[in-house]
GROMACS .gro file of N, CA and C in nm:
model
  483
    1MET      N    1   9.364  -7.945  -4.568
    1MET     CA    2   9.256  -7.878  -4.585
    1MET      C    3   9.250  -7.771  -4.476
    2PRO      N    4   9.250  -7.640  -4.512
    2PRO     CA    5   9.249  -7.555  -4.408
    2PRO      C    6   9.128  -7.540  -4.323
    3GLN      N    7   9.147  -7.518  -4.195
    3GLN     CA    8   9.040  -7.500  -4.112
    3GLN      C    9   9.001  -7.356  -4.096
    4ASP      N   10   8.870  -7.336  -4.086
    4ASP     CA   11   8.839  -7.190  -4.055
    4ASP      C   12   8.839  -7.169  -3.903
    5ASP      N   13   8.822  -7.031  -3.876
    5ASP     CA   14   8.841  -6.983  -3.724
    5ASP      C   15   8.754  -7.058  -3.631
    6SER      N   16   8.635  -7.096  -3.672
    6SER     CA   17   8.530  -7.153  -3.585
    6SER      C   18   8.572  -7.290  -3.543
    7GLU      N   19   8.658  -7.357  -3.615
    7GLU     CA   20   8.705  -7.493  -3.582
    7GLU      C   21   8.827  -7.495  -3.507
    8ARG      N   22   8.908  -7.386  -3.531
    8ARG     CA   23   9.033  -7.372  -3.445
    8ARG      C   24   9.020  -7.314  -3.302
    9THR      N   25   8.918  -7.217  -3.280
    9THR     CA   26   8.896  -7.157  -3.154
    9THR      C   27   8.799  -7.217  -3.076
   10PRO      N   28   8.836  -7.259  -2.958
   10PRO     CA   29   8.728  -7.314  -2.870
   10PRO      C   30   8.621  -7.210  -2.833
   11LEU      N   31   8.514  -7.258  -2.782
   11LEU     CA   32   8.406  -7.182  -2.736
   11LEU      C   33   8.452  -7.059  -2.653
   12LEU      N   34   8.394  -6.944  -2.686
   12LEU     CA   35   8.428  -6.825  -2.594
   12LEU      C   36   8.290  -6.775  -2.530
   13ASN      N   37   8.291  -6.799  -2.407
   13ASN     CA   38   8.174  -6.768  -2.327
   13ASN      C   39   8.036  -6.821  -2.390
   14GLY      N   40   8.051  -6.950  -2.423
   14GLY     CA   41   7.940  -7.013  -2.481
   14GLY      C   42   7.910  -6.992  -2.630
   15PHE      N   43   7.985  -6.907  -2.695
   15PHE     CA   44   7.974  -6.881  -2.825
   15PHE      C   45   8.103  -6.905  -2.904
   16SER      N   46   8.088  -6.954  -3.022
   16SER     CA   47   8.194  -6.974  -3.117
   16SER      C   48   8.229  -6.853  -3.183
   17VAL      N   49   8.357  -6.840  -3.235
   17VAL     CA   50   8.398  -6.729  -3.313
   17VAL      C   51   8.312  -6.706  -3.438
   18ALA      N   52   8.273  -6.810  -3.495
   18ALA     CA   53   8.189  -6.799  -3.619
   18ALA      C   54   8.065  -6.742  -3.587
   19ALA      N   55   7.997  -6.778  -3.456
   19ALA     CA   56   7.873  -6.719  -3.418
   19ALA      C   57   7.886  -6.574  -3.391
   20LEU      N   58   8.002  -6.544  -3.336
   20LEU     CA   59   8.027  -6.402  -3.303
   20LEU      C   60   8.035  -6.322  -3.436
   21LYS      N   61   8.091  -6.371  -3.532
   21LYS     CA   62   8.107  -6.303  -3.659
   21LYS      C   63   7.969  -6.282  -3.725
   22ARG      N   64   7.878  -6.371  -3.701
   22ARG     CA   65   7.733  -6.368  -3.761
   22ARG      C   66   7.655  -6.264  -3.695
   23ARG      N   67   7.687  -6.223  -3.564
   23ARG     CA   68   7.604  -6.138  -3.487
   23ARG      C   69   7.592  -6.004  -3.561
   24LYS      N   70   7.489  -5.935  -3.531
   24LYS     CA   71   7.472  -5.806  -3.602
   24LYS      C   72   7.569  -5.703  -3.533
   25PRO      N   73   7.617  -5.613  -3.606
   25PRO     CA   74   7.714  -5.516  -3.546
   25PRO      C   75   7.629  -5.428  -3.443
   26SER      N   76   7.696  -5.396  -3.325
   26SER     CA   77   7.616  -5.318  -3.236
   26SER      C   78   7.610  -5.169  -3.283
   27LEU      N   79   7.525  -5.081  -3.222
   27LEU     CA   80   7.512  -4.956  -3.261
   27LEU      C   81   7.612  -4.872  -3.201
   28CYS      N   82   7.700  -4.920  -3.108
   28CYS     CA   83   7.798  -4.837  -3.055
   28CYS      C   84   7.925  -4.835  -3.129
   29ASN      N   85   7.967  -4.710  -3.152
   29ASN     CA   86   8.087  -4.696  -3.218
   29ASN      C   87   8.189  -4.632  -3.116
   30SER      N   88   8.302  -4.593  -3.151
   30SER     CA   89   8.393  -4.545  -3.044
   30SER      C   90   8.348  -4.401  -2.993
   31ALA      N   91   8.291  -4.315  -3.080
   31ALA     CA   92   8.243  -4.194  -3.043
   31ALA      C   93   8.141  -4.200  -2.931
   32THR      N   94   8.049  -4.299  -2.969
   32THR     CA   95   7.941  -4.313  -2.868
   32THR      C   96   8.001  -4.361  -2.732
   33LEU      N   97   8.100  -4.453  -2.735
   33LEU     CA   98   8.153  -4.502  -2.603
   33LEU      C   99   8.221  -4.390  -2.537
   34HIS      N  100   8.291  -4.295  -2.597
   34HIS     CA  101   8.358  -4.185  -2.546
   34HIS      C  102   8.259  -4.086  -2.489
   35ARG      N  103   8.137  -4.067  -2.550
   35ARG     CA  104   8.042  -3.985  -2.493
   35ARG      C  105   7.994  -4.042  -2.362
   36PHE      N  106   7.972  -4.176  -2.349
   36PHE     CA  107   7.920  -4.234  -2.237
   36PHE      C  108   8.031  -4.230  -2.122
   37ASN      N  109   8.161  -4.244  -2.162
   37ASN     CA  110   8.256  -4.218  -2.056
   37ASN      C  111   8.263  -4.086  -1.997
   38GLY      N  112   8.244  -3.981  -2.086
   38GLY     CA  113   8.232  -3.830  -2.040
   38GLY      C  114   8.119  -3.815  -1.955
   39PHE      N  115   8.000  -3.876  -1.994
   39PHE     CA  116   7.883  -3.872  -1.900
   39PHE      C  117   7.897  -3.933  -1.771
   40ALA      N  118   7.978  -4.033  -1.766
   40ALA     CA  119   7.998  -4.114  -1.642
   40ALA      C  120   8.089  -3.999  -1.549
   41LEU      N  121   8.183  -3.938  -1.602
   41LEU     CA  122   8.269  -3.837  -1.536
   41LEU      C  123   8.173  -3.736  -1.482
   42TYR      N  124   8.085  -3.674  -1.560
   42TYR     CA  125   7.991  -3.577  -1.492
   42TYR      C  126   7.901  -3.636  -1.390
   43GLU      N  127   7.857  -3.756  -1.397
   43GLU     CA  128   7.777  -3.823  -1.285
   43GLU      C  129   7.865  -3.830  -1.154
   44VAL      N  130   7.988  -3.873  -1.181
   44VAL     CA  131   8.079  -3.879  -1.066
   44VAL      C  132   8.101  -3.739  -1.008
   45LEU      N  133   8.142  -3.651  -1.078
   45LEU     CA  134   8.158  -3.501  -1.030
   45LEU      C  135   8.021  -3.458  -0.960
   46LEU      N  136   7.910  -3.480  -1.018
   46LEU     CA  137   7.781  -3.431  -0.965
   46LEU      C  138   7.773  -3.506  -0.824
   47GLY      N  139   7.787  -3.639  -0.814
   47GLY     CA  140   7.778  -3.707  -0.688
   47GLY      C  141   7.873  -3.663  -0.588
   48VAL      N  142   7.995  -3.637  -0.616
   48VAL     CA  143   8.098  -3.572  -0.518
   48VAL      C  144   8.053  -3.443  -0.472
   49THR      N  145   7.996  -3.363  -0.566
   49THR     CA  146   7.954  -3.230  -0.521
   49THR      C  147   7.841  -3.245  -0.420
   50ILE      N  148   7.741  -3.312  -0.452
   50ILE     CA  149   7.626  -3.342  -0.371
   50ILE      C  150   7.678  -3.398  -0.239
   51PHE      N  151   7.763  -3.488  -0.212
   51PHE     CA  152   7.829  -3.548  -0.097
   51PHE      C  153   7.888  -3.429  -0.025
   52ALA      N  154   7.984  -3.352  -0.093
   52ALA     CA  155   8.057  -3.243  -0.027
   52ALA      C  156   7.960  -3.144   0.040
   53VAL      N  157   7.856  -3.102  -0.027
   53VAL     CA  158   7.763  -3.005   0.026
   53VAL      C  159   7.681  -3.072   0.161
   54GLY      N  160   7.656  -3.197   0.144
   54GLY     CA  161   7.597  -3.283   0.256
   54GLY      C  162   7.680  -3.275   0.371
   55VAL      N  163   7.810  -3.299   0.350
   55VAL     CA  164   7.915  -3.304   0.465
   55VAL      C  165   7.929  -3.152   0.528
   56LEU      N  166   7.935  -3.061   0.442
   56LEU     CA  167   7.937  -2.922   0.495
   56LEU      C  168   7.817  -2.882   0.571
   57ALA      N  169   7.692  -2.924   0.532
   57ALA     CA  170   7.587  -2.898   0.606
   57ALA      C  171   7.576  -2.973   0.729
   58LEU      N  172   7.617  -3.096   0.727
   58LEU     CA  173   7.623  -3.180   0.862
   58LEU      C  174   7.718  -3.112   0.949
   59GLY      N  175   7.838  -3.059   0.904
   59GLY     CA  176   7.936  -2.996   0.987
   59GLY      C  177   7.883  -2.863   1.057
   60ARG      N  178   7.813  -2.796   0.975
   60ARG     CA  179   7.742  -2.687   1.021
   60ARG      C  180   7.636  -2.711   1.139
   61ALA      N  181   7.560  -2.817   1.113
   61ALA     CA  182   7.464  -2.861   1.220
   61ALA      C  183   7.537  -2.896   1.344
   62VAL      N  184   7.654  -2.962   1.335
   62VAL     CA  185   7.721  -3.003   1.451
   62VAL      C  186   7.780  -2.892   1.524
   63GLU      N  187   7.833  -2.795   1.450
   63GLU     CA  188   7.885  -2.674   1.518
   63GLU      C  189   7.781  -2.605   1.581
   64ASN      N  190   7.655  -2.595   1.532
   64ASN     CA  191   7.541  -2.518   1.595
   64ASN      C  192   7.511  -2.593   1.731
   65CYS      N  193   7.515  -2.718   1.725
   65CYS     CA  194   7.475  -2.803   1.848
   65CYS      C  195   7.576  -2.774   1.955
   66LEU      N  196   7.717  -2.772   1.917
   66LEU     CA  197   7.817  -2.753   2.022
   66LEU      C  198   7.791  -2.615   2.083
   67ASN      N  199   7.775  -2.518   1.996
   67ASN     CA  200   7.758  -2.370   2.043
   67ASN      C  201   7.638  -2.371   2.141
   68ALA      N  202   7.526  -2.424   2.101
   68ALA     CA  203   7.403  -2.424   2.189
   68ALA      C  204   7.436  -2.501   2.321
   69SER      N  205   7.506  -2.611   2.328
   69SER     CA  206   7.545  -2.685   2.437
   69SER      C  207   7.633  -2.588   2.536
   70MET      N  208   7.726  -2.521   2.475
   70MET     CA  209   7.807  -2.435   2.543
   70MET      C  210   7.730  -2.316   2.625
   71LEU      N  211   7.639  -2.258   2.538
   71LEU     CA  212   7.556  -2.156   2.600
   71LEU      C  213   7.471  -2.192   2.709
   72ASN      N  214   7.412  -2.320   2.676
   72ASN     CA  215   7.319  -2.385   2.781
   72ASN      C  216   7.399  -2.407   2.917
   73ALA      N  217   7.523  -2.458   2.907
   73ALA     CA  218   7.615  -2.483   3.026
   73ALA      C  219   7.645  -2.358   3.097
   74GLU      N  220   7.664  -2.248   3.007
   74GLU     CA  221   7.699  -2.122   3.076
   74GLU      C  222   7.588  -2.075   3.147
   75GLU      N  223   7.462  -2.067   3.090
   75GLU     CA  224   7.335  -2.017   3.150
   75GLU      C  225   7.302  -2.109   3.272
   76GLU      N  226   7.324  -2.231   3.273
   76GLU     CA  227   7.304  -2.328   3.377
   76GLU      C  228   7.397  -2.288   3.505
   77ARG      N  229   7.513  -2.252   3.479
   77ARG     CA  230   7.601  -2.209   3.578
   77ARG      C  231   7.559  -2.090   3.649
   78VAL      N  232   7.505  -1.987   3.576
   78VAL     CA  233   7.454  -1.865   3.630
   78VAL      C  234   7.323  -1.895   3.710
   79ARG      N  235   7.231  -1.980   3.658
   79ARG     CA  236   7.120  -2.016   3.745
   79ARG      C  237   7.159  -2.083   3.870
   80GLN      N  238   7.258  -2.164   3.862
   80GLN     CA  239   7.314  -2.225   3.993
   80GLN      C  240   7.369  -2.123   4.098
   81ILE      N  241   7.438  -2.021   4.041
   81ILE     CA  242   7.484  -1.907   4.118
   81ILE      C  243   7.365  -1.846   4.195
   82LEU      N  244   7.263  -1.807   4.114
   82LEU     CA  245   7.154  -1.742   4.172
   82LEU      C  246   7.078  -1.823   4.272
   83SER      N  247   7.069  -1.958   4.249
   83SER     CA  248   6.989  -2.044   4.337
   83SER      C  249   7.071  -2.055   4.481
   84ASN      N  250   7.211  -2.071   4.450
   84ASN     CA  251   7.277  -2.093   4.582
   84ASN      C  252   7.279  -1.961   4.669
   85ARG      N  253   7.286  -1.847   4.596
   85ARG     CA  254   7.284  -1.722   4.681
   85ARG      C  255   7.142  -1.702   4.746
   86MET      N  256   7.039  -1.740   4.677
   86MET     CA  257   6.904  -1.729   4.736
   86MET      C  258   6.892  -1.817   4.846
   87ALA      N  259   6.944  -1.944   4.859
   87ALA     CA  260   6.944  -2.037   4.965
   87ALA      C  261   7.023  -1.980   5.085
   88GLU      N  262   7.133  -1.920   5.057
   88GLU     CA  263   7.220  -1.863   5.164
   88GLU      C  264   7.140  -1.742   5.219
   89ILE      N  265   7.074  -1.658   5.155
   89ILE     CA  266   6.993  -1.538   5.214
   89ILE      C  267   6.874  -1.608   5.290
   90GLN      N  268   6.807  -1.702   5.239
   90GLN     CA  269   6.698  -1.765   5.317
   90GLN      C  270   6.735  -1.828   5.447
   91VAL      N  271   6.851  -1.890   5.458
   91VAL     CA  272   6.887  -1.961   5.584
   91VAL      C  273   6.971  -1.873   5.674
   92ALA      N  274   7.023  -1.768   5.632
   92ALA     CA  275   7.096  -1.679   5.715
   92ALA      C  276   7.014  -1.609   5.824
   93PRO      N  277   7.071  -1.607   5.943
   93PRO     CA  278   6.991  -1.532   6.041
   93PRO      C  279   7.003  -1.380   6.034
   94GLY      N  280   6.913  -1.301   6.085
   94GLY     CA  281   6.918  -1.155   6.070
   94GLY      C  282   6.856  -1.104   5.937
   95LEU      N  283   6.846  -0.988   5.926
   95LEU     CA  284   6.791  -0.910   5.806
   95LEU      C  285   6.895  -0.929   5.686
   96PRO      N  286   6.841  -0.946   5.566
   96PRO     CA  287   6.918  -0.945   5.462
   96PRO      C  288   6.976  -0.814   5.422
   97ASP      N  289   7.095  -0.819   5.364
   97ASP     CA  290   7.173  -0.695   5.344
   97ASP      C  291   7.079  -0.609   5.242
   98THR      N  292   7.086  -0.467   5.247
   98THR     CA  293   7.002  -0.404   5.163
   98THR      C  294   7.064  -0.392   5.019
   99ALA      N  295   7.205  -0.387   5.016
   99ALA     CA  296   7.275  -0.390   4.888
   99ALA      C  297   7.407  -0.450   4.904
  100LYS      N  298   7.420  -0.530   4.816
  100LYS     CA  299   7.569  -0.605   4.815
  100LYS      C  300   7.599  -0.659   4.668
  101GLU      N  301   7.725  -0.648   4.634
  101GLU     CA  302   7.777  -0.692   4.507
  101GLU      C  303   7.892  -0.803   4.517
  102PHE      N  304   7.880  -0.895   4.434
  102PHE     CA  305   7.983  -1.007   4.424
  102PHE      C  306   8.029  -1.011   4.278
  103LYS      N  307   8.152  -1.063   4.263
  103LYS     CA  308   8.208  -1.100   4.130
  103LYS      C  309   8.254  -1.229   4.140
  104ILE      N  310   8.202  -1.319   4.060
  104ILE     CA  311   8.225  -1.457   4.065
  104ILE      C  312   8.279  -1.513   3.944
  105ASN      N  313   8.402  -1.582   3.943
  105ASN     CA  314   8.463  -1.642   3.830
  105ASN      C  315   8.410  -1.771   3.802
  106THR      N  316   8.337  -1.794   3.689
  106THR     CA  317   8.256  -1.930   3.660
  106THR      C  318   8.337  -2.026   3.585
  107GLY      N  319   8.450  -1.979   3.523
  107GLY     CA  320   8.523  -2.060   3.425
  107GLY      C  321   8.471  -2.028   3.298
  108TYR      N  322   8.373  -1.956   3.274
  108TYR     CA  323   8.309  -1.903   3.158
  108TYR      C  324   8.337  -1.765   3.144
  109GLY      N  325   8.375  -1.703   3.258
  109GLY     CA  326   8.399  -1.561   3.265
  109GLY      C  327   8.342  -1.508   3.399
  110ILE      N  328   8.355  -1.376   3.425
  110ILE     CA  329   8.308  -1.322   3.545
  110ILE      C  330   8.167  -1.298   3.531
  111VAL      N  331   8.102  -1.326   3.651
  111VAL     CA  332   7.963  -1.297   3.663
  111VAL      C  333   7.946  -1.199   3.782
  112LYS      N  334   7.880  -1.089   3.756
  112LYS     CA  335   7.861  -0.988   3.857
  112LYS      C  336   7.724  -1.005   3.922
  113LEU      N  337   7.717  -1.033   4.049
  113LEU     CA  338   7.601  -1.073   4.115
  113LEU      C  339   7.566  -0.949   4.215
  114ILE      N  340   7.440  -0.899   4.188
  114ILE     CA  341   7.395  -0.778   4.263
  114ILE      C  342   7.279  -0.829   4.358
  115GLN      N  343   7.294  -0.806   4.485
  115GLN     CA  344   7.190  -0.841   4.576
  115GLN      C  345   7.126  -0.709   4.637
  116LYS      N  346   7.000  -0.692   4.629
  116LYS     CA  347   6.929  -0.577   4.688
  116LYS      C  348   6.809  -0.629   4.766
  117SER      N  349   6.770  -0.584   4.880
  117SER     CA  350   6.652  -0.613   4.954
  117SER      C  351   6.598  -0.483   5.027
  118ALA      N  352   6.459  -0.509   5.041
  118ALA     CA  353   6.387  -0.392   5.104
  118ALA      C  354   6.265  -0.458   5.168
  119PRO      N  355   6.208  -0.383   5.272
  119PRO     CA  356   6.091  -0.438   5.325
  119PRO      C  357   5.978  -0.445   5.236
  120ALA      N  358   5.904  -0.563   5.227
  120ALA     CA  359   5.795  -0.570   5.127
  120ALA      C  360   5.668  -0.491   5.200
  121ASP      N  361   5.611  -0.411   5.114
  121ASP     CA  362   5.489  -0.337   5.159
  121ASP      C  363   5.369  -0.416   5.119
  122LEU      N  364   5.346  -0.526   5.215
  122LEU     CA  365   5.229  -0.606   5.183
  122LEU      C  366   5.122  -0.580   5.304
  123THR      N  367   5.006  -0.580   5.256
  123THR     CA  368   4.899  -0.558   5.348
  123THR      C  369   4.808  -0.669   5.338
  124GLU      N  370   4.750  -0.714   5.456
  124GLU     CA  371   4.650  -0.809   5.472
  124GLU      C  372   4.508  -0.750   5.449
  125PRO      N  373   4.416  -0.839   5.408
  125PRO     CA  374   4.284  -0.783   5.398
  125PRO      C  375   4.230  -0.720   5.524
  126GLY      N  376   4.184  -0.601   5.526
  126GLY     CA  377   4.151  -0.509   5.628
  126GLY      C  378   4.254  -0.417   5.661
  127ASN      N  379   4.349  -0.393   5.560
  127ASN     CA  380   4.448  -0.292   5.568
  127ASN      C  381   4.547  -0.306   5.679
  128ILE      N  382   4.577  -0.426   5.705
  128ILE     CA  383   4.675  -0.452   5.818
  128ILE      C  384   4.815  -0.463   5.761
  129GLN      N  385   4.912  -0.390   5.799
  129GLN     CA  386   5.046  -0.409   5.748
  129GLN      C  387   5.118  -0.526   5.798
  130LEU      N  388   5.173  -0.609   5.703
  130LEU     CA  389   5.257  -0.728   5.747
  130LEU      C  390   5.394  -0.697   5.755
  131SER      N  391   5.456  -0.729   5.880
  131SER     CA  392   5.589  -0.673   5.897
  131SER      C  393   5.679  -0.802   5.895
  132GLY      N  394   5.799  -0.784   5.883
  132GLY     CA  395   5.902  -0.881   5.896
  132GLY      C  396   5.927  -0.957   5.762
  133ILE      N  397   5.862  -0.915   5.654
  133ILE     CA  398   5.872  -0.977   5.525
  133ILE      C  399   5.951  -0.876   5.429
  134TYR      N  400   6.056  -0.923   5.376
  134TYR     CA  401   6.155  -0.859   5.285
  134TYR      C  402   6.135  -0.908   5.134
  135LEU      N  403   6.163  -0.811   5.051
  135LEU     CA  404   6.151  -0.863   4.909
  135LEU      C  405   6.312  -0.852   4.869
  136ALA      N  406   6.360  -0.969   4.832
  136ALA     CA  407   6.513  -0.976   4.784
  136ALA      C  408   6.523  -0.997   4.643
  137THR      N  409   6.613  -0.922   4.574
  137THR     CA  410   6.625  -0.935   4.432
  137THR      C  411   6.764  -0.969   4.408
  138LEU      N  412   6.792  -1.057   4.334
  138LEU     CA  413   6.924  -1.110   4.286
  138LEU      C  414   6.935  -1.090   4.144
  139SER      N  415   7.045  -1.010   4.092
  139SER     CA  416   7.060  -0.991   3.952
  139SER      C  417   7.202  -1.051   3.913
  140ALA      N  418   7.211  -1.131   3.811
  140ALA     CA  419   7.337  -1.168   3.760
  140ALA      C  420   7.379  -1.109   3.620
  141GLN      N  421   7.484  -1.042   3.594
  141GLN     CA  422   7.523  -0.982   3.474
  141GLN      C  423   7.661  -1.054   3.423
  142TRP      N  424   7.664  -1.090   3.304
  142TRP     CA  425   7.789  -1.148   3.248
  142TRP      C  426   7.787  -1.126   3.087
  143MET      N  427   7.916  -1.132   3.041
  143MET     CA  428   7.946  -1.118   2.890
  143MET      C  429   7.931  -1.248   2.824
  144GLN      N  430   7.867  -1.246   2.712
  144GLN     CA  431   7.868  -1.369   2.628
  144GLN      C  432   7.867  -1.331   2.484
  145GLY      N  433   7.983  -1.365   2.430
  145GLY     CA  434   8.001  -1.318   2.293
  145GLY      C  435   7.999  -1.175   2.260
  146GLY      N  436   8.062  -1.096   2.357
  146GLY     CA  437   8.064  -0.955   2.358
  146GLY      C  438   7.941  -0.878   2.374
  147VAL      N  439   7.831  -0.958   2.416
  147VAL     CA  440   7.705  -0.888   2.455
  147VAL      C  441   7.678  -0.914   2.601
  148THR      N  442   7.625  -0.816   2.676
  148THR     CA  443   7.589  -0.834   2.807
  148THR      C  444   7.463  -0.907   2.832
  149GLN      N  445   7.472  -1.009   2.917
  149GLN     CA  446   7.353  -1.089   2.944
  149GLN      C  447   7.316  -1.067   3.079
  150SER      N  448   7.189  -1.082   3.128
  150SER     CA  449   7.144  -1.082   3.259
  150SER      C  450   7.036  -1.184   3.292
  151LYS      N  451   7.023  -1.221   3.413
  151LYS     CA  452   6.914  -1.291   3.465
  151LYS      C  453   6.886  -1.242   3.608
  152GLN      N  454   6.768  -1.243   3.651
  152GLN     CA  455   6.713  -1.183   3.778
  152GLN      C  456   6.598  -1.271   3.845
  153ILE      N  457   6.611  -1.281   3.963
  153ILE     CA  458   6.516  -1.354   4.047
  153ILE      C  459   6.480  -1.258   4.174
  154SER      N  460   6.350  -1.264   4.203
  154SER     CA  461   6.297  -1.191   4.325
  154SER      C  462   6.233  -1.296   4.408
  155PHE      N  463   6.236  -1.286   4.540
  155PHE     CA  464   6.175  -1.371   4.633
  155PHE      C  465   6.155  -1.300   4.765
  156TYR      N  466   6.069  -1.347   4.852
  156TYR     CA  467   6.046  -1.297   4.985
  156TYR      C  468   6.118  -1.375   5.091
  157VAL      N  469   6.160  -1.294   5.189
  157VAL     CA  470   6.225  -1.353   5.313
  157VAL      C  471   6.147  -1.306   5.431
  158TYR      N  472   6.121  -1.391   5.534
  158TYR     CA  473   6.047  -1.368   5.644
  158TYR      C  474   6.152  -1.365   5.765
  159ARG      N  475   6.150  -1.264   5.837
  159ARG     CA  476   6.237  -1.242   5.945
  159ARG      C  477   6.168  -1.190   6.069
  160VAL      N  478   6.167  -1.270   6.177
  160VAL     CA  479   6.105  -1.214   6.282
  160VAL      C  480   6.190  -1.123   6.369
  161ARG      N  481   6.142  -1.008   6.410
  161ARG     CA  482   6.217  -0.903   6.472
  161ARG      C  483   6.245  -0.925   6.612
   0.00000   0.00000   0.00000
């Protein structure tokens, strides 16, 4: 006596072949499955595009941070040059030079340092002229990205005659 398929085939994932044959047919046919596969491809392409845009934006942000760090280091070097020259003028004996110019290589480029000093016309209450006080001005000029940049400080120096 011939056996039907359910008797010959062992259970498949908990279902017999006869039980699988009795199940209702699914609503998915090959065209529907093909559409879902195409939809998955669009999802993947969209995900890769969003990821690429994010990576490009992150790269741009890192580039901006590096540029800002370099500019900050360059300006810090110029501030240090001005501070050092100011300290030299303050501790040097005698009157400060009325006009002097230096060219300093900083590693970021040449910085032109201009020093000027003149007697400060300061008066005390009661119109008494204060003598021995000089106004010193230091100016630093340098090129940064093809544009001239400058910083300037002014300070007083007291010298007894």
